[in-house]
Structures are given as structure tokens and as C-alpha cells.
Amino acid sequence: MARFHSDDDAQLSTLRRILLGTVLLLVFLLFLVWRIDNPRVERLRTAAIEAIVPNMEWALVPVTQGGRMIDDFESYARVYEQNQELRRELQRMQAWREAALQLEQENAQLRDLNNVRLDPELSFVTGVVAADSGSSFRRSLVLNIGSDDTIQDGWAAMDGLGLVGRIAGVSERTSRVLLLTDNASMVPVRIQPSGQTAILTGDSTAAPVLEFIETPEQVRPGDRIVTSGDGKVFPDGLLIGQVSLDRDGRLRARLAADFERFEFLRVLRANPHQRIGDAAPLIAPQPEPAPADLDSAEEPAPDANDG
Amino acid sequence: MVDPFTLEIWLKRLLLLCVIIFMVFLKLLPLQSGGSNLPWPDLILCFMAAWAIRRPALVSLGMVVVVGLATDFLFIRAPGVWTIILILTFEALRVQARREGTMSFASEMGIIFVVFTSAFIANRLILLAFGVAQPPLGATVLELFMSLLFYPLVALITVFIFRVRHPDPTDLQGLRGRG
């Protein structure tokens, strides 16, 4: 059909081709800039997300409510069974509660004996999950707290039970949590009874892989996985989950946090790692004298005066 | 008085944009953030392709660029790569649609298969060439497969709900002229 108005088309298509070429070039330049100066474009991205996501909240409410209602309805359907189950669980839990109380007392006594001071920096900020990553291959979330709430890159995000991921990307009112299941996530961990260290690597499945275990024979399914604090990525000893064995015989982590549906996450205010502010000097500068040292240096002085 | 053809084109464009925004919104909802193994089909690509193959005028270059860049930024992809591929894909679809005119569903499926597959391969190749971290191959192939699987459904919705069809020979002049 196009052959009949070839004159018109020829002119149009030349113009079109020029336009097309220009647009392609510009978009490609954007990609190159992103590849070369990643942090700046990523900042642009967080700004874009910050501009859009808070506006989504009004629409998010009915949908999440709807999803929850469906969940609730499903559970109403077998309310009797659940009741029985809950009662059994309650009984079991009461036994555990007794045990926990006894342990707590014992723990407190031992702490008292040892003069342990708890780390005062381990406080947390709680945020509401505002959006998903949107991609099938990325596992991340957007929280509604940001640098206005003193959130910093690299802090650990947990749900009530276990580690969920770490903050990667902060803007004023939102921040992005890179989940443990994301491809880019690597966390140094320790497997509890044997003390083996490993790297927990996400592969976009629900259960991240445990890699670089020195003697895998000592690790058994069901062992506890906690963060090791190596490399100063996370504070030491945050619960991650349990070891499990997949069909290929690889060791994976069954995560303690409920990855099915997040609503609230707490972001731990502990920041053991060295911050990288610039893009260029990736080797961190010489550590300055830590504030803890200053404190201890000043503390004896008043004592001396008193004495 | 606005020309009814122009009005129809702009209304349909707006409709497509609304559908795409809805899809983006669905993807951004924090509903299954964990690790469900089955990747979703790329419904945005499916919808745009289903419209473009019927009425190339409805999927304009500007819309492709805006949708491509916006989704690149929102879905944490390397910004620009998928946009470039989308632009080339829809240029190819436009040429095909002009050459073929009205086509059977089988030949449409054939074109879609070739176009989608080459788009996914091109995406991986560009990312590979620039050393960008990529999702595992299996997952990408599965997403391509899901997209192809869902395409007929999207085409059905496009034809019977949104009433976007191959132009009749009678109103060919009016629509072609504004392509």
C-alpha cells in the first residue's frame, strides 16, 4: 500500500530516520554516562523513585487491603483447624517461654558477672514498605524512610525475626533495601554450632546459596546462620536463618524473615563499615581515632580529680 | 471541530498509556517481593507490540522512548539499553505492519516470536559487551517464554476489549496518512 504514496513517504521517512538516529544516540549516551559515572545516574534514579513512589501510596492502600482481605478470607474458611493448631502451639510456646525466662535470668546474671555493656548504637528506625523493585530479576524494596530519618547506605534491615537485606540507595524520604535474595547480595555469615564462615550469595530464588565454606562436612541442615561481622558489612550476630540442602546437594539458607510479604522493616542504626563517599578513592582512608577511644581517654580524668 | 480520525488516534494512545501505567503500577506493588521462581511475562512489551502490529500510528516514537526510559529507571535496569531495543523493535514492527497490512494471527505470532527473541538476545548481548551484571540465563529465557505465551491473550484483550484492529480497507486513507 505504501508504494502508492511513495513521494510523501520518502520525505517522511528521511525526517523520521534523522529523528530516530538522534533519539537512539541520546539514549545510548545516557547508557554510557551511567556506565562511566554510575553514582550520579543512580542518584537521579533514586530521585525519580522518590518523586513517584510516595504518590503511589493512596493507590497502594486499597490493593494491599484487598490482598490482605483475601488472605484473611482464606484463613476464615478453616478457622476451626487453625484454632486447634493455635492452641497446641500455645501450649508448646508456654513451655518455651518458661525456658526463655530462665535463660534470660541466667543470662542477666552472667552479664552482671562479666560487666558487659550493651552496644548503645544498636537502636533502630522502623519504616513501611512502599514499593517493590518491579523487575522479575531484582529483589529490592523501597522504604518510606530516608536520609531525613538519618538512614545511611549499608545499614542492616530486619523484620521482626531475621535479617532481610541492607540499605542500598538513600534519598530524602525514601530508601531502597537490597534483599538477601538479590543477585547482587553477598553477606559474610557464620554457621552457628560449627563456627564455619561462608558467604551468603543471592540468586533470585527464595533461598540464597552458601558459598566458600571451608569444611562443608561440618555443616548440617538445620544449623543456624548468623552474620559474622566480617568485612564490616553488618554487625555481628544478626539472625539470618537455617541451613538447608537443596536437590543439587548445595547448601542454601532458609531465611528466618518472612520474605513472602513485608509490611514493616526495622533498619538497625549500627554502622560498622567504612563509608565510601566518593566514586574515585575506593580504598578507604586511614581510620581516624575512634570516638570510643576518646571517651575512654577522657573518662579517667574526672576520677583523677576526685581522687 | 477536531478531525474524528485524529481524535480517535489520540484517545487510543491515551488508553494505551493508561494500560501501561497500570502494568507498571502492578509491578511496583509490594505483593510478592520474596523469591517466587516464575518470572512474570513482560506485559508492557506484549501490549505495545499487540497495538503496534495493528495500528503502528498508535505507538509513536515519543511514547516508546518515554515508556522505555521510565521503566528502565523504575525497574532498576541499566538505563537506556532496553529503551534502545524497544525503539528498534517498534521500528521493525512498524515496517512489518506497513508491508503486510492485514495479516493472519499465525503470521502475526511468527513476527512476534522473531521480534521478541531478537530483542531479548540483543539485550543480553549489549549488557554482555559492556560488562553489566546480568540475571541468570535461565530466568531470562523463561521470561521470554512467558511473554510469548501470554501474547495471544494480550492480543485477544486488545482486539475485543480495547477494539484495536487492523484498519479496514475503507478507512485506510484516513489512518495511514497520519502514520
CSV table of C-alpha atoms in Angstrom, one decimal:
chain,number,residue,atom,x,y,z
A,1,MET,CA,0.0,0.0,0.0
A,2,ALA,CA,2.8,2.3,0.9
A,3,ARG,CA,4.0,2.2,-2.7
A,4,PHE,CA,1.2,4.4,-3.9
A,5,HIS,CA,2.3,7.5,-1.9
A,6,SER,CA,6.0,7.0,-2.3
A,7,ASP,CA,6.9,10.7,-2.6
A,8,ASP,CA,5.3,11.6,0.7
A,9,ASP,CA,6.7,8.5,2.3
A,10,ALA,CA,10.3,9.1,1.1
A,11,GLN,CA,10.3,12.6,2.6
A,12,LEU,CA,8.6,11.5,5.8
A,13,SER,CA,11.0,8.6,6.2
A,14,THR,CA,14.1,10.7,5.8
A,15,LEU,CA,12.9,13.0,8.5
A,16,ARG,CA,11.9,10.0,10.6
A,17,ARG,CA,15.3,8.4,10.2
A,18,ILE,CA,17.1,11.5,11.3
A,19,LEU,CA,14.8,11.8,14.4
A,20,LEU,CA,15.3,8.1,15.1
A,21,GLY,CA,19.1,8.3,14.9
A,22,THR,CA,19.2,11.3,17.2
A,23,VAL,CA,17.0,9.6,19.8
A,24,LEU,CA,19.0,6.4,19.6
A,25,LEU,CA,22.2,8.4,20.0
A,26,LEU,CA,20.9,10.3,23.0
A,27,VAL,CA,19.7,7.2,24.8
A,28,PHE,CA,22.9,5.4,24.1
A,29,LEU,CA,24.8,8.4,25.6
A,30,LEU,CA,22.7,8.1,28.7
A,31,PHE,CA,23.6,4.5,29.0
A,32,LEU,CA,27.3,5.3,28.5
A,33,VAL,CA,27.1,8.0,31.2
A,34,TRP,CA,25.5,5.5,33.5
A,35,ARG,CA,28.3,3.0,32.8
A,36,ILE,CA,31.0,5.6,33.4
A,37,ASP,CA,29.6,7.7,36.2
A,38,ASN,CA,27.3,5.3,37.9
A,39,PRO,CA,26.7,7.1,41.3
A,40,ARG,CA,25.4,10.2,39.7
A,41,VAL,CA,22.9,8.5,37.4
A,42,GLU,CA,21.8,6.2,40.3
A,43,ARG,CA,21.2,9.4,42.4
A,44,LEU,CA,19.0,10.5,39.6
A,45,ARG,CA,17.2,7.2,39.8
A,46,THR,CA,16.6,7.4,43.5
A,47,ALA,CA,15.3,11.0,42.9
A,48,ALA,CA,12.9,9.7,40.3
A,49,ILE,CA,11.7,6.9,42.5
A,50,GLU,CA,11.3,9.3,45.4
A,51,ALA,CA,9.1,11.5,43.2
A,52,ILE,CA,6.9,8.7,42.1
A,53,VAL,CA,6.6,6.2,45.0
A,54,PRO,CA,5.1,8.5,47.7
A,55,ASN,CA,2.4,9.4,45.2
A,56,MET,CA,1.6,5.8,44.8
A,57,GLU,CA,0.6,5.3,48.5
A,58,TRP,CA,-3.0,6.4,48.1
A,59,ALA,CA,-3.5,3.8,45.4
A,60,LEU,CA,-1.5,1.2,47.3
A,61,VAL,CA,-3.8,1.2,50.3
A,62,PRO,CA,-6.9,-0.4,48.7
A,63,VAL,CA,-4.8,-3.0,46.9
A,64,THR,CA,-2.8,-4.2,49.8
A,65,GLN,CA,-6.0,-4.1,51.9
A,66,GLY,CA,-7.7,-6.2,49.2
A,67,GLY,CA,-4.9,-8.7,49.2
A,68,ARG,CA,-5.0,-9.0,53.0
A,69,MET,CA,-8.7,-9.5,52.9
A,70,ILE,CA,-8.4,-12.4,50.5
A,71,ASP,CA,-5.7,-13.9,52.8
A,72,ASP,CA,-8.0,-13.3,55.8
A,73,PHE,CA,-10.9,-14.9,54.0
A,74,GLU,CA,-8.9,-17.9,53.2
A,75,SER,CA,-8.0,-18.3,56.8
A,76,TYR,CA,-11.6,-17.8,57.9
A,77,ALA,CA,-12.5,-20.8,55.8
A,78,ARG,CA,-10.5,-23.1,58.1
A,79,VAL,CA,-10.9,-21.3,61.3
A,80,TYR,CA,-11.6,-24.4,63.4
A,81,GLU,CA,-8.5,-26.2,62.4
A,82,GLN,CA,-6.5,-23.1,63.0
A,83,ASN,CA,-7.9,-22.7,66.4
A,84,GLN,CA,-6.9,-26.2,67.3
A,85,GLU,CA,-3.5,-25.7,65.9
A,86,LEU,CA,-3.0,-22.4,67.7
A,87,ARG,CA,-4.0,-24.0,71.0
A,88,ARG,CA,-1.4,-26.7,70.5
A,89,GLU,CA,1.2,-24.1,69.5
A,90,LEU,CA,0.3,-22.0,72.5
A,91,GLN,CA,1.0,-25.0,74.8
A,92,ARG,CA,4.3,-25.6,73.3
A,93,MET,CA,5.2,-21.9,73.4
A,94,GLN,CA,4.4,-21.7,77.1
A,95,ALA,CA,7.0,-24.3,77.8
A,96,TRP,CA,9.4,-22.4,75.7
A,97,ARG,CA,8.5,-19.2,77.5
A,98,GLU,CA,9.4,-20.7,80.8
A,99,ALA,CA,12.7,-21.8,79.3
A,100,ALA,CA,13.4,-18.4,77.9
A,101,LEU,CA,12.6,-16.7,81.1
A,102,GLN,CA,15.0,-18.9,83.0
A,103,LEU,CA,17.7,-18.4,80.3
A,104,GLU,CA,17.1,-14.6,80.5
A,105,GLN,CA,17.7,-14.6,84.2
A,106,GLU,CA,20.8,-16.7,83.8
A,107,ASN,CA,22.0,-14.5,81.0
A,108,ALA,CA,21.4,-11.4,83.1
A,109,GLN,CA,23.4,-12.9,86.0
A,110,LEU,CA,26.3,-13.9,83.7
A,111,ARG,CA,26.3,-10.4,82.1
A,112,ASP,CA,26.4,-8.9,85.5
A,113,LEU,CA,29.3,-11.1,86.4
A,114,ASN,CA,31.1,-10.1,83.2
A,115,ASN,CA,30.3,-6.4,83.4
A,116,VAL,CA,29.2,-6.5,79.8
A,117,ARG,CA,28.0,-3.2,78.4
A,118,LEU,CA,25.5,-3.5,75.6
A,119,ASP,CA,26.3,-1.6,72.4
A,120,PRO,CA,24.4,1.6,72.7
A,121,GLU,CA,24.4,2.2,69.0
A,122,LEU,CA,22.1,-0.8,68.3
A,123,SER,CA,18.9,1.2,68.0
A,124,PHE,CA,16.6,1.0,65.1
A,125,VAL,CA,14.2,3.0,62.9
A,126,THR,CA,11.1,1.3,61.5
A,127,GLY,CA,9.8,2.0,58.0
A,128,VAL,CA,6.8,1.0,55.9
A,129,VAL,CA,7.4,-0.9,52.7
A,130,ALA,CA,6.2,1.4,49.9
A,131,ALA,CA,7.0,-0.4,46.7
A,132,ASP,CA,8.7,-3.3,45.0
A,133,SER,CA,11.6,-3.4,42.6
A,134,GLY,CA,9.2,-4.1,39.7
A,135,SER,CA,11.6,-6.3,37.9
A,136,SER,CA,11.4,-10.0,37.8
A,137,PHE,CA,15.1,-10.4,38.5
A,138,ARG,CA,15.8,-7.7,41.1
A,139,ARG,CA,14.9,-8.3,44.7
A,140,SER,CA,14.6,-5.0,46.4
A,141,LEU,CA,12.1,-2.8,48.2
A,142,VAL,CA,11.5,0.9,48.8
A,143,LEU,CA,11.0,2.0,52.3
A,144,ASN,CA,9.3,5.3,53.3
A,145,ILE,CA,12.2,6.4,55.4
A,146,GLY,CA,15.3,8.1,54.1
A,147,SER,CA,18.1,10.5,55.0
A,148,ASP,CA,15.6,12.7,56.8
A,149,ASP,CA,15.4,9.9,59.3
A,150,THR,CA,19.2,9.6,59.4
A,151,ILE,CA,19.2,6.4,57.3
A,152,GLN,CA,22.6,5.7,55.7
A,153,ASP,CA,23.8,3.4,53.0
A,154,GLY,CA,24.8,0.0,54.2
A,155,TRP,CA,22.7,-0.3,57.3
A,156,ALA,CA,21.0,-3.6,58.0
A,157,ALA,CA,17.3,-4.0,57.5
A,158,MET,CA,15.4,-6.7,59.5
A,159,ASP,CA,11.9,-7.8,60.0
A,160,GLY,CA,10.8,-9.0,63.5
A,161,LEU,CA,12.8,-12.2,63.2
A,162,GLY,CA,15.8,-12.1,60.9
A,163,LEU,CA,17.9,-10.1,58.5
A,164,VAL,CA,16.2,-9.0,55.3
A,165,GLY,CA,18.8,-7.0,53.5
A,166,ARG,CA,20.8,-3.9,53.5
A,167,ILE,CA,20.2,-0.3,52.6
A,168,ALA,CA,21.4,0.5,49.1
A,169,GLY,CA,20.4,3.9,47.9
A,170,VAL,CA,19.0,6.6,50.1
A,171,SER,CA,17.2,9.8,49.2
A,172,GLU,CA,15.5,12.3,51.5
A,173,ARG,CA,12.3,10.5,52.2
A,174,THR,CA,12.8,7.0,50.7
A,175,SER,CA,15.5,4.4,50.8
A,176,ARG,CA,16.0,1.1,48.9
A,177,VAL,CA,16.6,-2.2,50.6
A,178,LEU,CA,18.6,-4.7,48.6
A,179,LEU,CA,17.2,-8.1,49.8
A,180,LEU,CA,19.4,-11.1,50.6
A,181,THR,CA,17.8,-12.9,47.7
A,182,ASP,CA,19.0,-10.4,45.1
A,183,ASN,CA,21.8,-11.4,42.7
A,184,ALA,CA,24.0,-8.6,43.9
A,185,SER,CA,23.7,-9.5,47.5
A,186,MET,CA,26.7,-11.1,49.2
A,187,VAL,CA,26.9,-11.3,53.0
A,188,PRO,CA,29.6,-12.8,55.2
A,189,VAL,CA,28.0,-15.3,57.6
A,190,ARG,CA,28.8,-17.7,60.3
A,191,ILE,CA,27.2,-21.1,60.7
A,192,GLN,CA,26.5,-21.5,64.3
A,193,PRO,CA,27.4,-24.7,66.1
A,194,SER,CA,30.5,-25.4,64.0
A,195,GLY,CA,31.6,-21.8,63.6
A,196,GLN,CA,32.3,-22.1,59.9
A,197,THR,CA,32.3,-18.9,57.9
A,198,ALA,CA,30.7,-18.6,54.5
A,199,ILE,CA,29.4,-16.1,52.0
A,200,LEU,CA,25.6,-16.0,51.5
A,201,THR,CA,25.0,-15.2,47.9
A,202,GLY,CA,21.6,-14.3,46.5
A,203,ASP,CA,20.5,-15.9,43.2
A,204,SER,CA,16.9,-14.5,42.9
A,205,THR,CA,15.5,-17.7,44.4
A,206,ALA,CA,13.8,-17.7,47.8
A,207,ALA,CA,16.8,-19.5,49.4
A,208,PRO,CA,20.3,-17.9,48.8
A,209,VAL,CA,23.3,-20.1,48.4
A,210,LEU,CA,26.0,-20.6,51.0
A,211,GLU,CA,29.4,-20.4,49.3
A,212,PHE,CA,33.1,-20.7,50.3
A,213,ILE,CA,32.6,-23.0,53.2
A,214,GLU,CA,35.9,-24.4,54.3
A,215,THR,CA,34.8,-27.8,55.6
A,216,PRO,CA,31.3,-28.3,54.4
A,217,GLU,CA,31.2,-31.7,56.2
A,218,GLN,CA,30.9,-29.9,59.5
A,219,VAL,CA,27.8,-28.1,58.3
A,220,ARG,CA,24.5,-29.8,58.7
A,221,PRO,CA,21.0,-28.9,57.6
A,222,GLY,CA,19.2,-27.1,60.4
A,223,ASP,CA,22.3,-25.2,61.6
A,224,ARG,CA,21.7,-21.6,62.5
A,225,ILE,CA,23.1,-18.9,60.2
A,226,VAL,CA,24.1,-15.5,61.7
A,227,THR,CA,26.0,-12.6,60.2
A,228,SER,CA,29.7,-12.8,61.0
A,229,GLY,CA,30.6,-9.1,61.0
A,230,ASP,CA,33.5,-9.9,58.7
A,231,GLY,CA,34.3,-7.1,56.2
A,232,LYS,CA,32.3,-4.8,58.5
A,233,VAL,CA,29.2,-5.2,56.3
A,234,PHE,CA,26.8,-5.9,59.1
A,235,PRO,CA,27.0,-6.0,62.9
A,236,ASP,CA,28.0,-9.4,64.3
A,237,GLY,CA,25.4,-12.0,65.2
A,238,LEU,CA,22.2,-10.9,63.4
A,239,LEU,CA,20.0,-14.0,62.7
A,240,ILE,CA,19.6,-14.9,59.1
A,241,GLY,CA,18.1,-18.4,59.1
A,242,GLN,CA,18.8,-22.1,58.9
A,243,VAL,CA,21.0,-24.2,56.6
A,244,SER,CA,19.1,-26.4,54.2
A,245,LEU,CA,20.2,-28.8,51.5
A,246,ASP,CA,18.7,-28.4,48.0
A,247,ARG,CA,18.2,-31.1,45.4
A,248,ASP,CA,21.5,-30.5,43.7
A,249,GLY,CA,23.3,-31.0,47.1
A,250,ARG,CA,24.2,-27.4,47.5
A,251,LEU,CA,23.8,-25.7,50.9
A,252,ARG,CA,21.3,-22.9,51.0
A,253,ALA,CA,19.8,-20.7,53.7
A,254,ARG,CA,16.2,-21.0,54.7
A,255,LEU,CA,15.6,-17.4,55.7
A,256,ALA,CA,14.1,-16.6,59.1
A,257,ALA,CA,12.5,-13.4,57.9
A,258,ASP,CA,9.1,-13.9,56.2
A,259,PHE,CA,10.0,-13.0,52.6
A,260,GLU,CA,6.5,-13.6,51.3
A,261,ARG,CA,5.1,-10.3,52.3
A,262,PHE,CA,6.8,-7.4,54.0
A,263,GLU,CA,5.0,-4.6,55.6
A,264,PHE,CA,7.3,-3.0,58.1
A,265,LEU,CA,11.1,-3.3,58.3
A,266,ARG,CA,13.4,-2.1,61.1
A,267,VAL,CA,16.7,-0.6,60.0
A,268,LEU,CA,19.4,-1.1,62.5
A,269,ARG,CA,21.3,2.1,63.4
A,270,ALA,CA,24.6,0.3,63.6
A,271,ASN,CA,27.2,1.3,61.0
A,272,PRO,CA,30.4,-0.7,61.4
A,273,HIS,CA,31.6,-0.3,57.9
A,274,GLN,CA,33.7,2.4,56.4
A,275,ARG,CA,31.7,4.7,54.2
A,276,ILE,CA,32.7,5.4,50.7
A,277,GLY,CA,31.7,8.9,49.8
A,278,ASP,CA,33.5,9.4,46.5
A,279,ALA,CA,33.5,7.4,43.4
A,280,ALA,CA,37.2,7.5,42.9
A,281,PRO,CA,39.2,6.6,46.1
A,282,LEU,CA,37.7,3.1,46.6
A,283,ILE,CA,40.5,2.3,49.0
A,284,ALA,CA,39.3,3.7,52.3
A,285,PRO,CA,41.4,6.3,54.0
A,286,GLN,CA,43.4,5.6,57.2
A,287,PRO,CA,40.9,5.2,60.1
A,288,GLU,CA,40.7,8.2,62.4
A,289,PRO,CA,41.0,7.6,66.1
A,290,ALA,CA,37.6,6.1,67.0
A,291,PRO,CA,35.3,8.1,69.3
A,292,ALA,CA,35.2,5.2,71.7
A,293,ASP,CA,39.0,5.6,72.4
A,294,LEU,CA,38.4,9.3,73.1
A,295,ASP,CA,35.7,8.5,75.6
A,296,SER,CA,37.9,6.1,77.4
A,297,ALA,CA,40.8,8.6,77.4
A,298,GLU,CA,38.6,11.3,78.9
A,299,GLU,CA,36.9,9.1,81.5
A,300,PRO,CA,39.8,8.6,83.8
A,301,ALA,CA,40.4,12.3,84.1
A,302,PRO,CA,37.5,13.2,86.4
A,303,ASP,CA,38.3,10.2,88.5
A,304,ALA,CA,41.8,11.5,89.0
A,305,ASN,CA,40.4,14.9,90.0
A,306,ASP,CA,38.1,13.3,92.5
A,307,GLY,CA,40.9,11.3,93.9
B,1,MET,CA,-14.0,20.8,15.1
B,2,VAL,CA,-11.4,18.1,15.7
B,3,ASP,CA,-10.9,15.6,12.9
B,4,PRO,CA,-12.5,12.3,14.1
B,5,PHE,CA,-9.5,10.3,13.0
B,6,THR,CA,-7.1,12.4,14.9
B,7,LEU,CA,-9.3,12.3,17.9
B,8,GLU,CA,-9.6,8.5,17.7
B,9,ILE,CA,-5.8,8.1,17.5
B,10,TRP,CA,-5.1,10.3,20.4
B,11,LEU,CA,-7.8,8.7,22.5
B,12,LYS,CA,-6.4,5.2,21.8
B,13,ARG,CA,-2.8,6.5,22.6
B,14,LEU,CA,-4.1,7.7,25.9
B,15,LEU,CA,-5.8,4.4,26.5
B,16,LEU,CA,-2.5,2.5,25.8
B,17,LEU,CA,-0.6,4.8,28.1
B,18,CYS,CA,-3.2,4.2,30.9
B,19,VAL,CA,-2.8,0.4,30.4
B,20,ILE,CA,1.0,0.7,30.6
B,21,ILE,CA,0.9,2.9,33.7
B,22,PHE,CA,-1.4,0.3,35.3
B,23,MET,CA,1.1,-2.5,34.4
B,24,VAL,CA,4.0,-0.5,35.9
B,25,PHE,CA,1.9,0.1,39.0
B,26,LEU,CA,1.1,-3.6,39.4
B,27,LYS,CA,4.8,-4.5,39.1
B,28,LEU,CA,5.7,-1.9,41.7
B,29,LEU,CA,3.2,-3.2,44.3
B,30,PRO,CA,5.0,-4.9,47.1
B,31,LEU,CA,3.0,-8.1,46.8
B,32,GLN,CA,5.4,-10.9,46.0
B,33,SER,CA,8.7,-9.4,47.0
B,34,GLY,CA,10.4,-12.6,48.1
B,35,GLY,CA,11.6,-15.1,45.6
B,36,SER,CA,8.9,-16.6,43.5
B,37,ASN,CA,10.7,-18.6,40.9
B,38,LEU,CA,8.5,-17.9,37.9
B,39,PRO,CA,9.2,-14.6,36.3
B,40,TRP,CA,6.3,-12.6,35.0
B,41,PRO,CA,5.8,-12.0,31.3
B,42,ASP,CA,6.8,-8.6,30.1
B,43,LEU,CA,3.2,-7.5,29.6
B,44,ILE,CA,4.2,-3.9,28.7
B,45,LEU,CA,6.1,-5.2,25.7
B,46,CYS,CA,3.2,-7.5,24.8
B,47,PHE,CA,0.6,-4.8,24.9
B,48,MET,CA,2.7,-2.3,23.0
B,49,ALA,CA,3.5,-4.9,20.3
B,50,ALA,CA,-0.1,-6.0,20.0
B,51,TRP,CA,-1.2,-2.4,19.4
B,52,ALA,CA,1.7,-1.6,17.1
B,53,ILE,CA,1.2,-4.5,14.9
B,54,ARG,CA,-2.4,-3.5,14.3
B,55,ARG,CA,-2.1,0.3,14.2
B,56,PRO,CA,1.5,1.4,14.0
B,57,ALA,CA,0.3,5.0,14.4
B,58,LEU,CA,-0.9,4.4,17.9
B,59,VAL,CA,2.6,3.5,19.3
B,60,SER,CA,4.5,6.6,18.4
B,61,LEU,CA,8.3,7.0,18.8
B,62,GLY,CA,7.8,9.5,21.6
B,63,MET,CA,5.7,7.1,23.6
B,64,VAL,CA,8.2,4.3,23.1
B,65,VAL,CA,11.1,6.5,24.4
B,66,VAL,CA,9.2,7.8,27.4
B,67,VAL,CA,7.9,4.3,28.4
B,68,GLY,CA,11.3,2.7,27.9
B,69,LEU,CA,13.2,5.3,29.9
B,70,ALA,CA,10.7,5.4,32.7
B,71,THR,CA,10.6,1.6,33.1
B,72,ASP,CA,14.4,1.4,32.9
B,73,PHE,CA,14.6,3.9,35.8
B,74,LEU,CA,11.9,2.4,37.9
B,75,PHE,CA,12.7,-1.2,37.5
B,76,ILE,CA,16.5,-0.8,38.3
B,77,ARG,CA,17.7,-1.8,34.9
B,78,ALA,CA,20.7,-0.3,33.1
B,79,PRO,CA,19.1,2.9,31.9
B,80,GLY,CA,18.8,3.1,28.1
B,81,VAL,CA,19.6,-0.4,26.9
B,82,TRP,CA,16.0,-1.7,26.9
B,83,THR,CA,14.9,1.7,25.5
B,84,ILE,CA,17.2,1.4,22.5
B,85,ILE,CA,15.9,-2.1,21.9
B,86,LEU,CA,12.3,-1.0,22.3
B,87,ILE,CA,12.8,1.8,19.7
B,88,LEU,CA,14.4,-0.6,17.2
B,89,THR,CA,11.8,-3.3,17.9
B,90,PHE,CA,8.9,-1.0,17.2
B,91,GLU,CA,10.5,0.5,14.1
B,92,ALA,CA,10.8,-3.1,12.8
B,93,LEU,CA,7.2,-3.8,13.7
B,94,ARG,CA,6.0,-0.6,12.0
B,95,VAL,CA,7.8,-1.6,8.8
B,96,GLN,CA,6.3,-5.1,9.0
B,97,ALA,CA,2.8,-3.8,9.7
B,98,ARG,CA,3.0,-1.4,6.7
B,99,ARG,CA,4.3,-4.1,4.4
B,100,GLU,CA,1.8,-6.8,5.4
B,101,GLY,CA,-1.3,-4.8,6.0
B,102,THR,CA,-4.0,-7.1,7.5
B,103,MET,CA,-2.3,-10.4,8.5
B,104,SER,CA,-3.4,-13.7,9.9
B,105,PHE,CA,-2.8,-14.5,13.5
B,106,ALA,CA,-0.3,-17.2,12.7
B,107,SER,CA,1.9,-14.8,10.7
B,108,GLU,CA,1.5,-12.2,13.5
B,109,MET,CA,2.7,-14.8,16.0
B,110,GLY,CA,5.6,-15.6,13.8
B,111,ILE,CA,6.7,-11.9,13.6
B,112,ILE,CA,6.2,-11.5,17.4
B,113,PHE,CA,8.3,-14.6,18.0
B,114,VAL,CA,11.2,-13.3,15.9
B,115,VAL,CA,11.0,-9.8,17.2
B,116,PHE,CA,10.7,-10.7,20.9
B,117,THR,CA,13.5,-13.3,20.7
B,118,SER,CA,15.9,-10.9,18.9
B,119,ALA,CA,15.0,-8.2,21.4
B,120,PHE,CA,15.9,-10.5,24.4
B,121,ILE,CA,19.1,-11.7,22.7
B,122,ALA,CA,20.1,-8.1,21.8
B,123,ASN,CA,19.6,-7.0,25.4
B,124,ARG,CA,21.8,-9.8,26.7
B,125,LEU,CA,24.5,-9.1,24.1
B,126,ILE,CA,24.6,-5.4,24.8
B,127,LEU,CA,24.8,-5.9,28.6
B,128,LEU,CA,27.5,-8.6,28.0
B,129,ALA,CA,29.5,-6.3,25.8
B,130,PHE,CA,29.5,-3.5,28.4
B,131,GLY,CA,30.2,-5.9,31.3
B,132,VAL,CA,27.0,-5.2,33.2
B,133,ALA,CA,25.8,-7.8,35.7
B,134,GLN,CA,23.0,-9.9,34.3
B,135,PRO,CA,20.3,-12.1,35.6
B,136,PRO,CA,20.8,-15.8,35.1
B,137,LEU,CA,20.2,-17.0,31.5
B,138,GLY,CA,17.5,-19.5,32.5
B,139,ALA,CA,15.4,-16.8,34.1
B,140,THR,CA,15.6,-14.6,31.1
B,141,VAL,CA,14.7,-17.4,28.7
B,142,LEU,CA,11.7,-18.2,31.0
B,143,GLU,CA,10.6,-14.6,30.9
B,144,LEU,CA,10.8,-14.6,27.1
B,145,PHE,CA,8.8,-17.8,27.0
B,146,MET,CA,6.2,-16.4,29.4
B,147,SER,CA,5.9,-13.3,27.3
B,148,LEU,CA,5.3,-15.3,24.1
B,149,LEU,CA,2.8,-17.5,26.0
B,150,PHE,CA,0.8,-14.5,27.2
B,151,TYR,CA,0.9,-12.7,23.9
B,152,PRO,CA,-2.2,-14.3,22.4
B,153,LEU,CA,-4.2,-13.4,25.5
B,154,VAL,CA,-3.0,-9.8,25.3
B,155,ALA,CA,-3.9,-9.8,21.6
B,156,LEU,CA,-7.4,-11.0,22.4
B,157,ILE,CA,-7.8,-8.3,25.0
B,158,THR,CA,-6.5,-5.7,22.5
B,159,VAL,CA,-9.0,-6.8,19.8
B,160,PHE,CA,-12.1,-7.5,21.8
B,161,ILE,CA,-11.9,-5.1,24.8
B,162,PHE,CA,-9.9,-2.2,23.5
B,163,ARG,CA,-11.2,-2.6,20.0
B,164,VAL,CA,-7.9,-2.0,18.3
B,165,ARG,CA,-8.0,-3.9,15.0
B,166,HIS,CA,-6.2,-3.9,11.7
B,167,PRO,CA,-7.6,-1.0,9.8
B,168,ASP,CA,-10.5,-1.7,7.3
B,169,PRO,CA,-9.7,-1.0,3.7
B,170,THR,CA,-12.4,1.6,3.8
B,171,ASP,CA,-10.8,3.9,6.3
B,172,LEU,CA,-7.2,3.0,5.2
B,173,GLN,CA,-6.6,6.5,3.8
B,174,GLY,CA,-7.6,8.3,6.9
B,175,LEU,CA,-5.4,6.3,9.2
B,176,ARG,CA,-2.4,5.7,7.0
B,177,GLY,CA,-1.9,9.3,6.2
B,178,ARG,CA,-1.2,10.1,9.8
B,179,GLY,CA,1.2,7.2,10.4
